[in-house]
Short mmCIF file of C-alpha atoms in Angstrom, two decimals:
data_model
loop_
_atom_site.label_atom_id
_atom_site.label_comp_id
_atom_site.label_asym_id
_atom_site.label_seq_id
_atom_site.Cartn_x
_atom_site.Cartn_y
_atom_site.Cartn_z
CA UNK A 1 6.79 2.85 17.10
CA UNK A 2 8.49 0.47 14.73
CA UNK A 3 5.39 -1.69 14.24
CA UNK A 4 3.75 0.98 12.06
CA UNK A 5 3.21 0.58 8.32
CA UNK A 6 2.72 3.57 6.00
CA UNK A 7 -0.61 3.50 4.16
CA UNK A 8 -0.61 6.91 2.50
CA UNK A 9 0.30 10.55 2.58
CA UNK A 10 -1.96 13.48 3.41
CA UNK A 11 -1.88 15.70 0.33
CA UNK A 12 -4.33 18.41 1.33
CA UNK A 13 -7.43 19.40 3.24
CA UNK A 14 -10.92 19.45 1.75
CA UNK A 15 -13.59 21.89 2.88
CA UNK A 16 -13.81 23.59 6.24
CA UNK A 17 -14.86 20.65 8.43
CA UNK A 18 -11.46 18.96 8.68
CA UNK A 19 -11.64 16.42 5.86
CA UNK A 20 -8.23 15.27 4.65
CA UNK A 21 -7.29 14.18 1.13
CA UNK A 22 -5.01 11.15 1.22
CA UNK A 23 -3.00 9.54 -1.58
CA UNK A 24 -3.17 5.96 -0.42
CA UNK A 25 -0.45 3.32 -0.81
CA UNK A 26 -2.68 0.80 0.91
CA UNK A 27 -3.48 -2.52 -0.69
CA UNK A 28 -6.90 -2.93 0.99
CA UNK A 29 -8.35 0.59 1.11
CA UNK A 30 -11.95 -0.32 1.99
CA UNK A 31 -10.94 -2.23 5.12
CA UNK A 32 -8.00 0.04 5.93
CA UNK A 33 -10.11 3.19 6.22
CA UNK A 34 -13.22 1.56 7.72
CA UNK A 35 -15.16 3.77 10.14
CA UNK A 36 -13.79 3.30 13.67
CA UNK A 37 -10.29 2.22 12.59
CA UNK A 38 -7.31 3.73 14.41
CA UNK A 39 -4.55 5.28 12.33
CA UNK A 40 -1.55 7.43 13.15
CA UNK A 41 -0.27 10.64 11.57
CA UNK A 42 3.50 10.99 11.53
CA UNK A 43 4.08 14.56 12.69
CA UNK A 44 7.31 16.13 14.01
CA UNK A 45 8.87 12.83 15.17
CA UNK A 46 5.67 11.72 16.93
CA UNK A 47 2.64 9.68 15.92
CA UNK A 48 -0.73 11.34 16.43
CA UNK A 49 -3.53 8.76 16.93
CA UNK A 50 -6.71 9.40 14.94
CA UNK A 51 -9.98 7.48 14.45
CA UNK A 52 -11.78 7.25 11.09
CA UNK A 53 -15.18 8.95 11.24
CA UNK A 54 -16.03 8.91 7.51
CA UNK A 55 -14.32 7.62 4.39
CA UNK A 56 -14.91 8.13 0.69
CA UNK A 57 -12.80 7.37 -2.37
CA UNK A 58 -13.04 9.48 -5.52
CA UNK A 59 -10.82 10.59 -8.37
CA UNK A 60 -7.89 8.48 -7.16
CA UNK A 61 -7.81 10.02 -3.69
CA UNK A 62 -9.22 9.03 -0.32
CA UNK A 63 -11.28 11.62 1.55
CA UNK A 64 -11.14 10.88 5.28
CA UNK A 65 -12.78 12.57 8.25
CA UNK A 66 -11.29 11.81 11.65
CA UNK A 67 -13.18 12.12 14.93
CA UNK A 68 -10.41 14.32 16.33
CA UNK A 69 -10.81 17.06 13.69
CA UNK A 70 -13.91 19.23 13.32
CA UNK A 71 -12.41 22.21 11.51
CA UNK A 72 -9.76 22.85 8.88
CA UNK A 73 -7.64 24.65 11.50
CA UNK A 74 -7.38 21.38 13.49
CA UNK A 75 -5.69 19.47 10.68
CA UNK A 76 -4.09 21.86 8.20
CA UNK A 77 -0.68 21.35 9.82
CA UNK A 78 -0.74 17.66 8.79
CA UNK A 79 -0.45 18.35 5.04
CA UNK A 80 2.37 16.23 3.53
CA UNK A 81 2.49 13.98 6.62
CA UNK A 82 2.42 10.20 6.32
CA UNK A 83 -0.51 8.14 7.57
CA UNK A 84 0.21 4.81 9.33
CA UNK A 85 -1.53 1.76 10.75
CA UNK A 86 -0.28 -0.75 13.31
CA UNK A 87 0.91 -3.98 11.76
CA UNK A 88 -1.29 -6.00 14.11
CA UNK A 89 -4.40 -4.07 12.99
CA UNK A 90 -4.23 -5.52 9.49
CA UNK A 91 -6.94 -7.98 8.50
CA UNK A 92 -6.21 -11.70 8.24
CA UNK A 93 -5.59 -12.64 4.63
CA UNK A 94 -7.14 -15.49 2.72
CA UNK A 95 -4.99 -18.17 1.09
CA UNK A 96 -3.21 -16.65 -1.91
CA UNK A 97 -3.49 -13.05 -0.69
CA UNK A 98 -0.44 -10.99 0.28
CA UNK A 99 0.30 -7.55 1.63
CA UNK A 100 2.52 -5.48 -0.65
CA UNK A 101 5.10 -4.81 2.07
CA UNK A 102 5.65 -8.54 2.65
CA UNK A 103 6.39 -9.09 -1.07
CA UNK A 104 9.00 -6.31 -1.21
CA UNK A 105 12.47 -7.78 -0.67
CA UNK A 106 11.49 -11.32 -1.65
CA UNK A 107 13.75 -13.23 -4.03
CA UNK A 108 12.29 -13.86 -7.49
CA UNK A 109 13.26 -16.95 -9.48
CA UNK A 110 12.69 -16.48 -13.20
CA UNK A 111 14.04 -19.34 -15.34
CA UNK A 112 17.76 -19.34 -14.56
CA UNK A 113 17.82 -15.77 -13.20
CA UNK A 114 17.36 -14.45 -9.68
CA UNK A 115 16.09 -11.04 -8.76
CA UNK A 116 14.59 -9.07 -5.90
CA UNK A 117 11.16 -7.42 -5.59
CA UNK A 118 11.93 -3.70 -5.25
CA UNK A 119 8.36 -2.41 -5.30
CA UNK A 120 4.74 -3.42 -5.88
CA UNK A 121 2.65 -1.08 -7.98
CA UNK A 122 -1.12 -1.04 -7.56
CA UNK A 123 -2.57 -0.58 -11.04
CA UNK A 124 -6.19 -0.79 -12.23
CA UNK A 125 -5.34 -4.14 -13.87
CA UNK A 126 -3.90 -5.48 -10.60
CA UNK A 127 -0.59 -5.53 -8.78
CA UNK A 128 2.69 -5.32 -10.73
CA UNK A 129 5.99 -6.48 -9.25
CA UNK A 130 9.06 -4.33 -9.96
CA UNK A 131 11.90 -6.84 -9.99
CA UNK A 132 15.60 -5.95 -10.08
CA UNK A 133 17.65 -8.54 -11.96
CA UNK A 134 21.44 -8.44 -12.32
CA UNK A 135 21.40 -6.31 -15.47
CA UNK A 136 17.97 -4.67 -15.62
CA UNK A 137 14.71 -3.99 -13.85
CA UNK A 138 11.53 -5.65 -15.11
CA UNK A 139 7.83 -5.45 -14.38
CA UNK A 140 5.84 -8.65 -13.87
CA UNK A 141 2.07 -8.85 -13.35
CA UNK A 142 1.25 -10.42 -9.99
CA UNK A 143 -1.41 -12.73 -11.45
CA UNK A 144 -1.86 -16.45 -10.95
CA UNK A 145 -1.08 -17.01 -14.65
CA UNK A 146 2.49 -15.77 -14.09
CA UNK A 147 3.15 -16.62 -10.45
CA UNK A 148 3.99 -20.28 -9.97
CA UNK A 149 4.59 -20.14 -6.20
CA UNK A 150 5.00 -17.71 -3.30
CA UNK A 151 6.89 -19.18 -0.35
CA UNK A 152 6.53 -16.76 2.59
CA UNK A 153 8.81 -18.80 4.85
CA UNK A 154 11.72 -18.86 2.38
CA UNK A 155 10.95 -15.42 0.96
CA UNK A 156 10.87 -16.71 -2.63
CA UNK A 157 8.51 -16.04 -5.54
CA UNK A 158 8.79 -18.42 -8.50
CA UNK A 159 7.63 -17.02 -11.84
CA UNK A 160 6.19 -19.16 -14.64
CA UNK A 161 8.05 -18.02 -17.73
CA UNK A 162 5.74 -17.47 -20.68
CA UNK A 163 6.94 -16.64 -24.17
CA UNK A 164 6.70 -12.89 -24.56
CA UNK A 165 6.22 -12.23 -20.82
CA UNK A 166 9.23 -9.93 -20.58
CA UNK A 167 8.96 -8.41 -24.02
CA UNK A 168 8.03 -4.77 -23.61
CA UNK A 169 8.05 -4.94 -19.82
CA UNK A 170 11.65 -3.90 -19.25
CA UNK A 171 12.70 -0.33 -18.57
#
């Protein structure tokens, strides 16, 4: 199923009733893990369909109960497995909103330099683009103050260069 998008990894079980702890990579967790949503667990070269029964977020992890699991023995084998959604099950975005996976691979224009978005990091302050330039990798906040334009059709993000923007952001 090549239309699946990873949204997290199952890190452990919680309690005896089949709750799973998930480290989420999802950009819209509340809507992603809404009760009734279908997800898929990647397990031994197959995708096991599951339906969200209950969802809670705490201490940086997502605690999810699925209708298909009622006991720890039903789901313990899925530890360290990836959790997926179907691409077509994603919510419609508002103008100016983007999914992380669509930003990855886009060309970044920064003054007279070109780079490529290698990753998007979800931080408490907001999304951060990891951009590979010719000689170094930089981090740029994905905020309207820094982003001049995002052209989905051309796959190009234009950055507004501010004095001091890159100072301290290289690694």
